PDB file of C-alpha atoms in Angstrom:
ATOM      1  CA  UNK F   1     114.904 112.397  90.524  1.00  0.00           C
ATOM      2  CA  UNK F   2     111.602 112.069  92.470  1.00  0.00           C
ATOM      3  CA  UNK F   3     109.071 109.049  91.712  1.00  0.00           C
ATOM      4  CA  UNK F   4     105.621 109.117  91.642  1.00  0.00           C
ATOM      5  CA  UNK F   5     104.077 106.377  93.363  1.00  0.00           C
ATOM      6  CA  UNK F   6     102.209 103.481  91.581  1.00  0.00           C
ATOM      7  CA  UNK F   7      99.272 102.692  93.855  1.00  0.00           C
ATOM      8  CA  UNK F   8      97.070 104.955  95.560  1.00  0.00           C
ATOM      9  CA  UNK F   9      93.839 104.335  97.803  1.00  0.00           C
ATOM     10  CA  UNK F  10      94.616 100.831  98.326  1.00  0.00           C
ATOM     11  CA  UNK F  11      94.034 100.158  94.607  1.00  0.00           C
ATOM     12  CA  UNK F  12      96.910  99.215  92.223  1.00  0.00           C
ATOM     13  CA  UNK F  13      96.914 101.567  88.659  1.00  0.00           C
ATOM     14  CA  UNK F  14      96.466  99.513  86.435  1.00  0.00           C
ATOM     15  CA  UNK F  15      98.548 102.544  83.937  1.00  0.00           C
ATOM     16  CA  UNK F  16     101.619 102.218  86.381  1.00  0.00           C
ATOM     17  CA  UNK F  17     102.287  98.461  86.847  1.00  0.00           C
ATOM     18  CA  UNK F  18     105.367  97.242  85.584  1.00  0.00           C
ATOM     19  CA  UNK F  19     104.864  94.832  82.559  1.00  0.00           C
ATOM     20  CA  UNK F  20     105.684  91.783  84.825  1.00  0.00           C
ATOM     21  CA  UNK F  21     102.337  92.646  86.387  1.00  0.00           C
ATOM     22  CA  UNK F  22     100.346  91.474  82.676  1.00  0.00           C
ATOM     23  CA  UNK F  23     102.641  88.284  82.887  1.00  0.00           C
ATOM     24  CA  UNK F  24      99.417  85.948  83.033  1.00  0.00           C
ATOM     25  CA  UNK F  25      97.460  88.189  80.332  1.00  0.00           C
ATOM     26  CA  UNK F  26      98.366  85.400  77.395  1.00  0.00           C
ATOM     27  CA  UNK F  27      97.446  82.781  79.607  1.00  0.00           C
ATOM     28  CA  UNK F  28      94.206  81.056  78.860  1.00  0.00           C
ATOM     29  CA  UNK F  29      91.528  79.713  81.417  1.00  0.00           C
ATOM     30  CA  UNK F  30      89.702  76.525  80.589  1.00  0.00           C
ATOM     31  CA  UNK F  31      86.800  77.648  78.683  1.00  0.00           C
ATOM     32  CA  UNK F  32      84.725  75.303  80.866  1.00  0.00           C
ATOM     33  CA  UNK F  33      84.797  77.298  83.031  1.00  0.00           C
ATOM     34  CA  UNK F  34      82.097  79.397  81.408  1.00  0.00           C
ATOM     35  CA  UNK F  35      79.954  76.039  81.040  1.00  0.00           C
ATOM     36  CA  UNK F  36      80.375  75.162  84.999  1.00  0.00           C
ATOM     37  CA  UNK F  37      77.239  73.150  84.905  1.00  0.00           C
ATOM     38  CA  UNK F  38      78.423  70.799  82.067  1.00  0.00           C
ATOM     39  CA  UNK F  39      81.701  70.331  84.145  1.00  0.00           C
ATOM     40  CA  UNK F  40      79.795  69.252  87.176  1.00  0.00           C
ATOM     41  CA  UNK F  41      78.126  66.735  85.392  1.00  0.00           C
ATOM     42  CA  UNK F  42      81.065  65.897  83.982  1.00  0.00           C
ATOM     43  CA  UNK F  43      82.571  65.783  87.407  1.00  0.00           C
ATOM     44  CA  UNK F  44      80.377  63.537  89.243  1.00  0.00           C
ATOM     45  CA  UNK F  45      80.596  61.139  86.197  1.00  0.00           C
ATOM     46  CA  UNK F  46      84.298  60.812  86.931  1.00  0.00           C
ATOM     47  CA  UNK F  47      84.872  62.017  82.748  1.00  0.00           C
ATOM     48  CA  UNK F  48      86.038  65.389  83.533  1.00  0.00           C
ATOM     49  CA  UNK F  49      89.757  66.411  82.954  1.00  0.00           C
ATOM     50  CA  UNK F  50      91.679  68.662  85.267  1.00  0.00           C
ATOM     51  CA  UNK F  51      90.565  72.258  84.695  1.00  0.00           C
ATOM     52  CA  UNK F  52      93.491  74.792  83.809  1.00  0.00           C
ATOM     53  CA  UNK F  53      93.364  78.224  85.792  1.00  0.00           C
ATOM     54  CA  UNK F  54      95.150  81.266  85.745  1.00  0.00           C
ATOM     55  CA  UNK F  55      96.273  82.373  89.317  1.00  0.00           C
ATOM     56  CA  UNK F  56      94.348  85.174  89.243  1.00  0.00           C
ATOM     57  CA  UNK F  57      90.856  83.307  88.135  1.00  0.00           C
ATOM     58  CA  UNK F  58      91.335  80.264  90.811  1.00  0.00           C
ATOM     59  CA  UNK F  59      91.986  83.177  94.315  1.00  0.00           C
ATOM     60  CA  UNK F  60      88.496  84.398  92.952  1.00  0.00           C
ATOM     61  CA  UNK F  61      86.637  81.538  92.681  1.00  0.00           C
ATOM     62  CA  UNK F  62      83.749  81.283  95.126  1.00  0.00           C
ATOM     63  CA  UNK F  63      84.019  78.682  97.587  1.00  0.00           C
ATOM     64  CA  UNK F  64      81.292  76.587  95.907  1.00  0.00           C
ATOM     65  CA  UNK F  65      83.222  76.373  92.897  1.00  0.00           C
ATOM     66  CA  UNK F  66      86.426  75.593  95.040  1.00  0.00           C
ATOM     67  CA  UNK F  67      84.630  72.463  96.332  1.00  0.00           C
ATOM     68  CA  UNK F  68      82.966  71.318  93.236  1.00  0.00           C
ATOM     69  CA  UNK F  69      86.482  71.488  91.156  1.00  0.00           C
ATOM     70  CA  UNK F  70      88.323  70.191  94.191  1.00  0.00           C
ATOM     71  CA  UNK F  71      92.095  68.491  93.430  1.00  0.00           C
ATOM     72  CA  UNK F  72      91.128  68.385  89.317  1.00  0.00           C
ATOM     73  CA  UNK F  73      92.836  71.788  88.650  1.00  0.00           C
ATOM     74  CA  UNK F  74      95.944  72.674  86.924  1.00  0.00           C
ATOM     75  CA  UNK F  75      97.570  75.914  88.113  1.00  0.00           C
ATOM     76  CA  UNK F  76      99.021  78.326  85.428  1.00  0.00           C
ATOM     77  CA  UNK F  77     101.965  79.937  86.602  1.00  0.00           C
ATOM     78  CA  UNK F  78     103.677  83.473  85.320  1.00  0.00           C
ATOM     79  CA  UNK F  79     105.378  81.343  82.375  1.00  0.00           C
ATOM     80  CA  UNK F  80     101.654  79.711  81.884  1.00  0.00           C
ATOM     81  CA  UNK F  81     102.949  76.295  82.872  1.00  0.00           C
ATOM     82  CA  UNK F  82     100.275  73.679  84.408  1.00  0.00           C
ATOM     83  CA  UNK F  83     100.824  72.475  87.577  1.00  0.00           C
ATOM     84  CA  UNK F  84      99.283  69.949  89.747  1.00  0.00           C
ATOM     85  CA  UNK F  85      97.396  70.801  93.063  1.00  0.00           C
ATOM     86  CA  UNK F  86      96.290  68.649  96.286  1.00  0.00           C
ATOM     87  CA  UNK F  87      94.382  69.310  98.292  1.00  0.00           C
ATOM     88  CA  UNK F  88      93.598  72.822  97.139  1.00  0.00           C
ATOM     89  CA  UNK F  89      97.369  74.161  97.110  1.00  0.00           C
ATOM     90  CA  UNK F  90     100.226  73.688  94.619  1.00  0.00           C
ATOM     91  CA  UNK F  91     103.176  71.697  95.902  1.00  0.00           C
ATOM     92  CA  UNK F  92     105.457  74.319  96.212  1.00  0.00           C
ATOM     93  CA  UNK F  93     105.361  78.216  96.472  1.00  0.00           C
ATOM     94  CA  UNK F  94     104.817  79.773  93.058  1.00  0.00           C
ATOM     95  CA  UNK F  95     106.335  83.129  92.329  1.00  0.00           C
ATOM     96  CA  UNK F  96     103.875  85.606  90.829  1.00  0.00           C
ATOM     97  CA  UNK F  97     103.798  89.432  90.468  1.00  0.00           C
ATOM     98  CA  UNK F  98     103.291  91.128  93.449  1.00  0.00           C
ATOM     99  CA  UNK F  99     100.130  92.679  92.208  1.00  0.00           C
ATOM    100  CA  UNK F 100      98.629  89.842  91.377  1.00  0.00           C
ATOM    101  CA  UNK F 101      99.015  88.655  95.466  1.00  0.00           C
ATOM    102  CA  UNK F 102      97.979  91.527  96.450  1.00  0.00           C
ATOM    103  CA  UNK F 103      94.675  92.276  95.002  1.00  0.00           C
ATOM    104  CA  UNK F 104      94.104  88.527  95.506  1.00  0.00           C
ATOM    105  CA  UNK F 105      94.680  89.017  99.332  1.00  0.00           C
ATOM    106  CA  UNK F 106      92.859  92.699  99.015  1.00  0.00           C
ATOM    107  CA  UNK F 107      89.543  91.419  97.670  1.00  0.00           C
ATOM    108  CA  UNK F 108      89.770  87.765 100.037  1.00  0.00           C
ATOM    109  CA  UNK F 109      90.313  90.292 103.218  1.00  0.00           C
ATOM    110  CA  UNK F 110      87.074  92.087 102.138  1.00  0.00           C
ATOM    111  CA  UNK F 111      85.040  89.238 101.929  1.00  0.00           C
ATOM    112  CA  UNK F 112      86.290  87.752 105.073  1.00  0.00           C
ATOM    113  CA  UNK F 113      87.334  84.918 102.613  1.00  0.00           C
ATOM    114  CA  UNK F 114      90.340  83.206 105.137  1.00  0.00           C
ATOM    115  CA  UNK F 115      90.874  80.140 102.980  1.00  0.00           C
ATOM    116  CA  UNK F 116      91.905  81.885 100.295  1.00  0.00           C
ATOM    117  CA  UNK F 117      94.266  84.427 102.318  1.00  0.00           C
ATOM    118  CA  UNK F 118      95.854  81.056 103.687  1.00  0.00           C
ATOM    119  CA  UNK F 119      96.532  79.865 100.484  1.00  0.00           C
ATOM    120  CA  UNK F 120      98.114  82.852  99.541  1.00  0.00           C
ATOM    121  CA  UNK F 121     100.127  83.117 102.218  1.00  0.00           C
ATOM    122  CA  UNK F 122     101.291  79.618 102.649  1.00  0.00           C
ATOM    123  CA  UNK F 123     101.064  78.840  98.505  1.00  0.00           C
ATOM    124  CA  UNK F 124     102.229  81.756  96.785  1.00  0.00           C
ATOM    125  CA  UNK F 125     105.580  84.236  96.520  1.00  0.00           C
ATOM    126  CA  UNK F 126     106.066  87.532  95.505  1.00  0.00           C
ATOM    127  CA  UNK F 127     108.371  87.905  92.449  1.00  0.00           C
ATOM    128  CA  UNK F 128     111.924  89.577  92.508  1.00  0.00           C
ATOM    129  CA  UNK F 129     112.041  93.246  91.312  1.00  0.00           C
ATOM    130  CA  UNK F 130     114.185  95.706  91.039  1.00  0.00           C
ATOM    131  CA  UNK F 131     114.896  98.680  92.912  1.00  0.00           C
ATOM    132  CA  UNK F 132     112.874 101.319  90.641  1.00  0.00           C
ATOM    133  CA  UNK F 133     109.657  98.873  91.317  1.00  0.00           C
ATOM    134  CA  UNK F 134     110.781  98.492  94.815  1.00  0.00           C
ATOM    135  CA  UNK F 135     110.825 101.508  96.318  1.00  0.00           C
ATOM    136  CA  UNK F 136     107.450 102.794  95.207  1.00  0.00           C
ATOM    137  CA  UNK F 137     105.847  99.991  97.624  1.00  0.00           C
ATOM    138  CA  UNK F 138     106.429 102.540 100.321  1.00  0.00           C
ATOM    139  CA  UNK F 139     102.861 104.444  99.461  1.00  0.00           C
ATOM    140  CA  UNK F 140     100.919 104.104 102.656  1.00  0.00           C
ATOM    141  CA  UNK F 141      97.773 101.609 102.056  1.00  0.00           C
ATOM    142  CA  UNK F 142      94.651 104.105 101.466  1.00  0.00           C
ATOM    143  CA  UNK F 143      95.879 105.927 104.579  1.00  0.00           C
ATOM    144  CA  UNK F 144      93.232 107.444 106.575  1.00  0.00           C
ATOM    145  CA  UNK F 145      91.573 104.243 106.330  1.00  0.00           C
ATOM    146  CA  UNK F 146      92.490 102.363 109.681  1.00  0.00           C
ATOM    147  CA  UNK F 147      90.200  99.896 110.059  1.00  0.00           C
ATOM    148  CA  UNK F 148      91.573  98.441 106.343  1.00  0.00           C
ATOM    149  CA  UNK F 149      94.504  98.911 107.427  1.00  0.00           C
ATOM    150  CA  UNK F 150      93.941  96.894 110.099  1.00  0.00           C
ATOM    151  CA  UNK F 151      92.411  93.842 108.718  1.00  0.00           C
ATOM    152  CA  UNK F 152      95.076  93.696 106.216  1.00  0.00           C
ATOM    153  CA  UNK F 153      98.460  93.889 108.896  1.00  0.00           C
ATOM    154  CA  UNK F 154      96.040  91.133 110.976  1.00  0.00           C
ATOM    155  CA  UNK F 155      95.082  88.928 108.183  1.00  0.00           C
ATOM    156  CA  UNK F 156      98.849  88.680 106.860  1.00  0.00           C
ATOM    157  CA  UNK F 157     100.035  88.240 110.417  1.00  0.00           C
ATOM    158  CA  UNK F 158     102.323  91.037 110.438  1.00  0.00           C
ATOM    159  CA  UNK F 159     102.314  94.098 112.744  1.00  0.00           C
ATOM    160  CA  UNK F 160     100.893  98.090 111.456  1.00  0.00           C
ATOM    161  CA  UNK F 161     103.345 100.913 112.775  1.00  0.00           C
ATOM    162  CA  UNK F 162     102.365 103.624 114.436  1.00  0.00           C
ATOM    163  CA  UNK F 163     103.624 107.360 113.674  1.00  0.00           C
ATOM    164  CA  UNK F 164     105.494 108.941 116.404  1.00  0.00           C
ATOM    165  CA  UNK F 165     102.963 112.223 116.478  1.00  0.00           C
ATOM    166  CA  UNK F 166     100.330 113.619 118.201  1.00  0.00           C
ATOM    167  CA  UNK F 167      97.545 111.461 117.326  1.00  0.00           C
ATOM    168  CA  UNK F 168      99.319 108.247 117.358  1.00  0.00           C
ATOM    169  CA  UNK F 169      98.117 107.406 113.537  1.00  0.00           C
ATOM    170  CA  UNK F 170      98.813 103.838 112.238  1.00  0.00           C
ATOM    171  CA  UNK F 171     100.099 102.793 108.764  1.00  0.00           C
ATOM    172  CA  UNK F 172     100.745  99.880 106.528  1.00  0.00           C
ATOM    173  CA  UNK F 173     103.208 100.091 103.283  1.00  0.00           C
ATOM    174  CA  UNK F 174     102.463  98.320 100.559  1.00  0.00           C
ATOM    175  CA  UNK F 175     106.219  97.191 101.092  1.00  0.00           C
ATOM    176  CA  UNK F 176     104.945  95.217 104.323  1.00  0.00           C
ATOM    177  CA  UNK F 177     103.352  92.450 102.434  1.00  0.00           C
ATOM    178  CA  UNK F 178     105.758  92.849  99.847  1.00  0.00           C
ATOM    179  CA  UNK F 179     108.192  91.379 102.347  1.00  0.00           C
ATOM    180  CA  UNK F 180     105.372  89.350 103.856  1.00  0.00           C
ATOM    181  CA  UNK F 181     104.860  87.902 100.471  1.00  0.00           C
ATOM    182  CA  UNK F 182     108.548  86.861 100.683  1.00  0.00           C
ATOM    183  CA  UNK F 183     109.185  89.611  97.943  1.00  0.00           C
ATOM    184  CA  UNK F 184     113.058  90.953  97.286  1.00  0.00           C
ATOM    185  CA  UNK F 185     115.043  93.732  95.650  1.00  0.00           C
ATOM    186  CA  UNK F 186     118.000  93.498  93.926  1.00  0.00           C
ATOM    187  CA  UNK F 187     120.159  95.844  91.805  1.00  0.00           C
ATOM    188  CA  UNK F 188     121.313  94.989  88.680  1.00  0.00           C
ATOM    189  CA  UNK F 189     124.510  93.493  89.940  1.00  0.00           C
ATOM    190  CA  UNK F 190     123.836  92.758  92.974  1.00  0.00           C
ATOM    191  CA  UNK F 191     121.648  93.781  96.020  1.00  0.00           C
ATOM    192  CA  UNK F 192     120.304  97.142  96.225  1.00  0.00           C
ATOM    193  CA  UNK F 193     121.142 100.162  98.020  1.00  0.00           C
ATOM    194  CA  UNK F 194     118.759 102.126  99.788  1.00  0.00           C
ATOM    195  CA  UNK F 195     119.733 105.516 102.085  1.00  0.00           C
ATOM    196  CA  UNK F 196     117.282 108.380 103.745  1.00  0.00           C
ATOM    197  CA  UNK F 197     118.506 111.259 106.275  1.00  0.00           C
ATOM    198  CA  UNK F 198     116.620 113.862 107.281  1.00  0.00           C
ATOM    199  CA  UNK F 199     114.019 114.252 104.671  1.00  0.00           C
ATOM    200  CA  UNK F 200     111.098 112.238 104.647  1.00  0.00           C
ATOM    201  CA  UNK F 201     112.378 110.097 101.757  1.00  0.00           C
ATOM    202  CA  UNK F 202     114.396 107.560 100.571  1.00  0.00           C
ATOM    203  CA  UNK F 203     116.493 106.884  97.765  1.00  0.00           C
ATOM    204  CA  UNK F 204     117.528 104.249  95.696  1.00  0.00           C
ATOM    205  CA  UNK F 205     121.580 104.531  94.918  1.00  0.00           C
ATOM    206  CA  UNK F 206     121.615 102.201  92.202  1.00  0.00           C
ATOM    207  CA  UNK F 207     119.002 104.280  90.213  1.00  0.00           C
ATOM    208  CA  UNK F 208     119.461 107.551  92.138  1.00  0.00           C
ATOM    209  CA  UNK F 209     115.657 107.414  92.316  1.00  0.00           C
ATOM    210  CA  UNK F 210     113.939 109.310  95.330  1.00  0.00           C
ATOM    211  CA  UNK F 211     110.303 108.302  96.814  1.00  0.00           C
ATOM    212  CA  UNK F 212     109.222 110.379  99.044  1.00  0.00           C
ATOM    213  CA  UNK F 213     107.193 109.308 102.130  1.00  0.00           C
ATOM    214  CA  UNK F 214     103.434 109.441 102.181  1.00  0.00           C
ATOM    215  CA  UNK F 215     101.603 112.039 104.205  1.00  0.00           C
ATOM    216  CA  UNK F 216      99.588 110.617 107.088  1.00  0.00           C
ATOM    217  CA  UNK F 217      96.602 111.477 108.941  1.00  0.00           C
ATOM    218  CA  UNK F 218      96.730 113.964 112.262  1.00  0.00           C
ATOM    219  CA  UNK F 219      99.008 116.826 113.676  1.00  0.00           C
ATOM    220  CA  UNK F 220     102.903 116.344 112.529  1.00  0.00           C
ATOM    221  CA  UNK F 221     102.212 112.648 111.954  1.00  0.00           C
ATOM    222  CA  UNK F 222     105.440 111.055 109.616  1.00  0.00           C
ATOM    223  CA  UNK F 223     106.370 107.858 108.311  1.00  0.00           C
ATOM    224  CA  UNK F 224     109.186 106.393 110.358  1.00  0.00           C
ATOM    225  CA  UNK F 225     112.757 105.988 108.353  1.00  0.00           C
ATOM    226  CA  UNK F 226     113.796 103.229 110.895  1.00  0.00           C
ATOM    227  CA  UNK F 227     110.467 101.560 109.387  1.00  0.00           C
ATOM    228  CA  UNK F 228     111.302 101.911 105.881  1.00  0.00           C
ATOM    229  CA  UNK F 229     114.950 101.122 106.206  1.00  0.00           C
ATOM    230  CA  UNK F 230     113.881  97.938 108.094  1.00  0.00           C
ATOM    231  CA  UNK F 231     111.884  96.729 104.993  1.00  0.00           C
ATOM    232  CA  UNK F 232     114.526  97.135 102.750  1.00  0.00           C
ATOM    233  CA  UNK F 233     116.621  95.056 104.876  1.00  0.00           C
ATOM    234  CA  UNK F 234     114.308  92.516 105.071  1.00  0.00           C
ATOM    235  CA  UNK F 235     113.799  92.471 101.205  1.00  0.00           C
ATOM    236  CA  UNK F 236     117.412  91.846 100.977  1.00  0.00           C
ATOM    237  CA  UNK F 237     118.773  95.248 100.616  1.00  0.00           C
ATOM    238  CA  UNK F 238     121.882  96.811 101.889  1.00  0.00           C
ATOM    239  CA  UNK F 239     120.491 100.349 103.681  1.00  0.00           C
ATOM    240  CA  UNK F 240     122.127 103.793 105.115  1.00  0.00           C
ATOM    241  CA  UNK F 241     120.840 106.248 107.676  1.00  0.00           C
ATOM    242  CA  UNK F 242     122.664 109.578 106.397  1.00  0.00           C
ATOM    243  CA  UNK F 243     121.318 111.150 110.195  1.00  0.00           C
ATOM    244  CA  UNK F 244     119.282 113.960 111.037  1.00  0.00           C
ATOM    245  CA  UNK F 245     121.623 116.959 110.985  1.00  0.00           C
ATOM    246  CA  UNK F 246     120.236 119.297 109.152  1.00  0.00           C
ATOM    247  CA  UNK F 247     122.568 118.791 105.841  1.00  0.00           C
ATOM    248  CA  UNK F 248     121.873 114.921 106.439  1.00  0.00           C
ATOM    249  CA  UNK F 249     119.763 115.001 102.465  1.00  0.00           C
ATOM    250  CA  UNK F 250     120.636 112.997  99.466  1.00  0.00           C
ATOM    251  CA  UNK F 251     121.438 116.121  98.031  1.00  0.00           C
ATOM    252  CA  UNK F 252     124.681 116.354 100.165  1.00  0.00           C
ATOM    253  CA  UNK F 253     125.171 112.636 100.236  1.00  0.00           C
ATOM    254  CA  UNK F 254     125.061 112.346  96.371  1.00  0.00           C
ATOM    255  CA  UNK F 255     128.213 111.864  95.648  1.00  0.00           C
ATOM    256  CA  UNK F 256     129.676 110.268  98.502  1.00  0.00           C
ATOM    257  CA  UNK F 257     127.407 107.448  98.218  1.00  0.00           C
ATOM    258  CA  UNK F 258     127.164 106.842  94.778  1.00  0.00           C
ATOM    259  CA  UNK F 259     131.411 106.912  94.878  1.00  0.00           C
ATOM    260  CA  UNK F 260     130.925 104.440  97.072  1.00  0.00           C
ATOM    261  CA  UNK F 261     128.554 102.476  95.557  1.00  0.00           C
ATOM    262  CA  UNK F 262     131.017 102.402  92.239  1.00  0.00           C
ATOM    263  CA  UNK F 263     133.876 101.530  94.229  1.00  0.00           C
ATOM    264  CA  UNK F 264     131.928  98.393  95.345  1.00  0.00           C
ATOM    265  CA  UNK F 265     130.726  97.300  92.040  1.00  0.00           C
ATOM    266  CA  UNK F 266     134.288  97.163  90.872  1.00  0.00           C
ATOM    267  CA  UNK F 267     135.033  94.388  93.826  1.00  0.00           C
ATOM    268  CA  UNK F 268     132.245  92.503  92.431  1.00  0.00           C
ATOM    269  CA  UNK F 269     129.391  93.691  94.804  1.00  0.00           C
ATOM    270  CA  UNK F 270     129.943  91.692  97.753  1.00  0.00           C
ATOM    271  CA  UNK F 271     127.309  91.093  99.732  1.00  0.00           C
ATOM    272  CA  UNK F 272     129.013  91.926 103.031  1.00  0.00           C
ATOM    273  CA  UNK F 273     130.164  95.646 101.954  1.00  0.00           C
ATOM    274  CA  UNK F 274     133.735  96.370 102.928  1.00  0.00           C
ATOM    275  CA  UNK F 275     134.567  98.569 105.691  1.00  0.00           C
ATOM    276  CA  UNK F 276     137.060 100.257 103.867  1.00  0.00           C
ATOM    277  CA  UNK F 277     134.895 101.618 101.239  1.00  0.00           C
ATOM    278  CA  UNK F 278     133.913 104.067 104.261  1.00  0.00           C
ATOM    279  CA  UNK F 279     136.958 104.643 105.847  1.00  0.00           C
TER     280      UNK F 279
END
């Protein structure tokens, strides 16, 4: 089964996010926020009670506001629980839905906004999903667009890949700050297994789900598999390179690794995969 992928042009659908994307939707921001000269007032009169902001509401406040509200702000997390900030950051990093991060760290790379990447970066973590979420992160970031591209893999600190083609074209995967987000995969009993051969594509064993790569700019420009098998690694899955023979597909790995996978549920899904299983 082939997925379509949930975010194109560098914009997330808002139709295709999982529901743990609308986690804060029930969570309420401080209605004086909407009366933000009363609160100054307040404010420099030393009256004013910590404001309570939604994630989402506090990465887009301009840096006036930021000033003016200073250390008297509660945080809302996912579960809408307050917490206390100093200094401008919360104590500890605070898991939220990777589409909240990333349209936080989108619109703060636009505006050349580097506080606010910081504190995402340094403040915030990417929620755990699962592998069907997972593997549609590997949609190419508005591809074509380079100089986003760009600013994004340099803001987060992290390095853009470059297709092995003619033209030398550079990419990002949503995936990338998934991982740079500290984002993870798991299956539902126990890491997640990933594989891709000779087809631009990889596939998710546990949900024997296939993405397929996204096309890229210039002459016989592809997505790397060594690329997309190292982000899965680094989001904690377990990952196979069927090879490049020409029968080297998912279709004529199917069974062999799904047996496989089976055979390791029933030891309790290990997180070191026997040997044996292969031999």
């Amino acid at each position: 089964m082939y997925f379509k992928a949930l975010f194109t042009a560098g914009v997330i659908s808002l139709f295709s996010l999982p529901t743990s994307a609308f986690a804060q939707v029930a969570c309420q921001d401080d209605e004086r926020l909407y009366s933000f000269a009363d609160y100054i007032d307040e404010r420099q009169a030393g009256t004013s009670e910590p404001l309570q902001l939604t994630v989402a509401t506090f990465l887009n406040l301009t840096p006036r506001a930021r000033d003016v509200i200073g250390d008297n702000l509660r945080l809302l997390d996912s579960e809408c629980r307050p917490m206390q900030v100093s200094q401008g950051e919360p104590p500890f990093r605070i898991e939220m839905p990777f589409s909240t991060l990333y349209m936080g760290f989108y619109d703060a790379v636009l505006r050349g906004d580097e506080r606010t990447q910081q504190i995402l970066l340094n403040s915030f973590r990417a929620e755990p999903v699962d592998p069907m979420e997972f593997i549609s992160y590997f949609t190419v970031i508005d591809s074509g667009n380079e100089e986003l591209m760009e600013r994004l893999a340099r803001s987060a600190g992290i390095n853009i890949h470059t297709a092995s083609c003619n033209d030398a074209t550079k990419y990002l995967h949503f995936a990338d700050l998934f991982v740079r987000f500290g984002g993870s995969v798991y299956g539902e009993h126990g890491k997640a297994w990933f594989v891709s051969g000779k087809d631009p594509e990889v596939t998710s064993v546990d949900e024997n789900l296939t993405q397929q790569y996204s096309s890229l700019v210039g002459s016989n420009c592809e997505v790397s598999k060594n690329t997309v098998l190292a982000l899965a690694e680094a989001a904690g899955a377990i990952t196979y390179d069927i090879g490049n023979k020409f029968n080297s597909t998912w279709h004529s790995y199917e069974n062999y690794y799904t047996e496989r996978h089976s055979l390791w549920l029933e030891q309790g899904a290990p997180d070191a995969v026997p040997t044996s299983l292969f031999d």
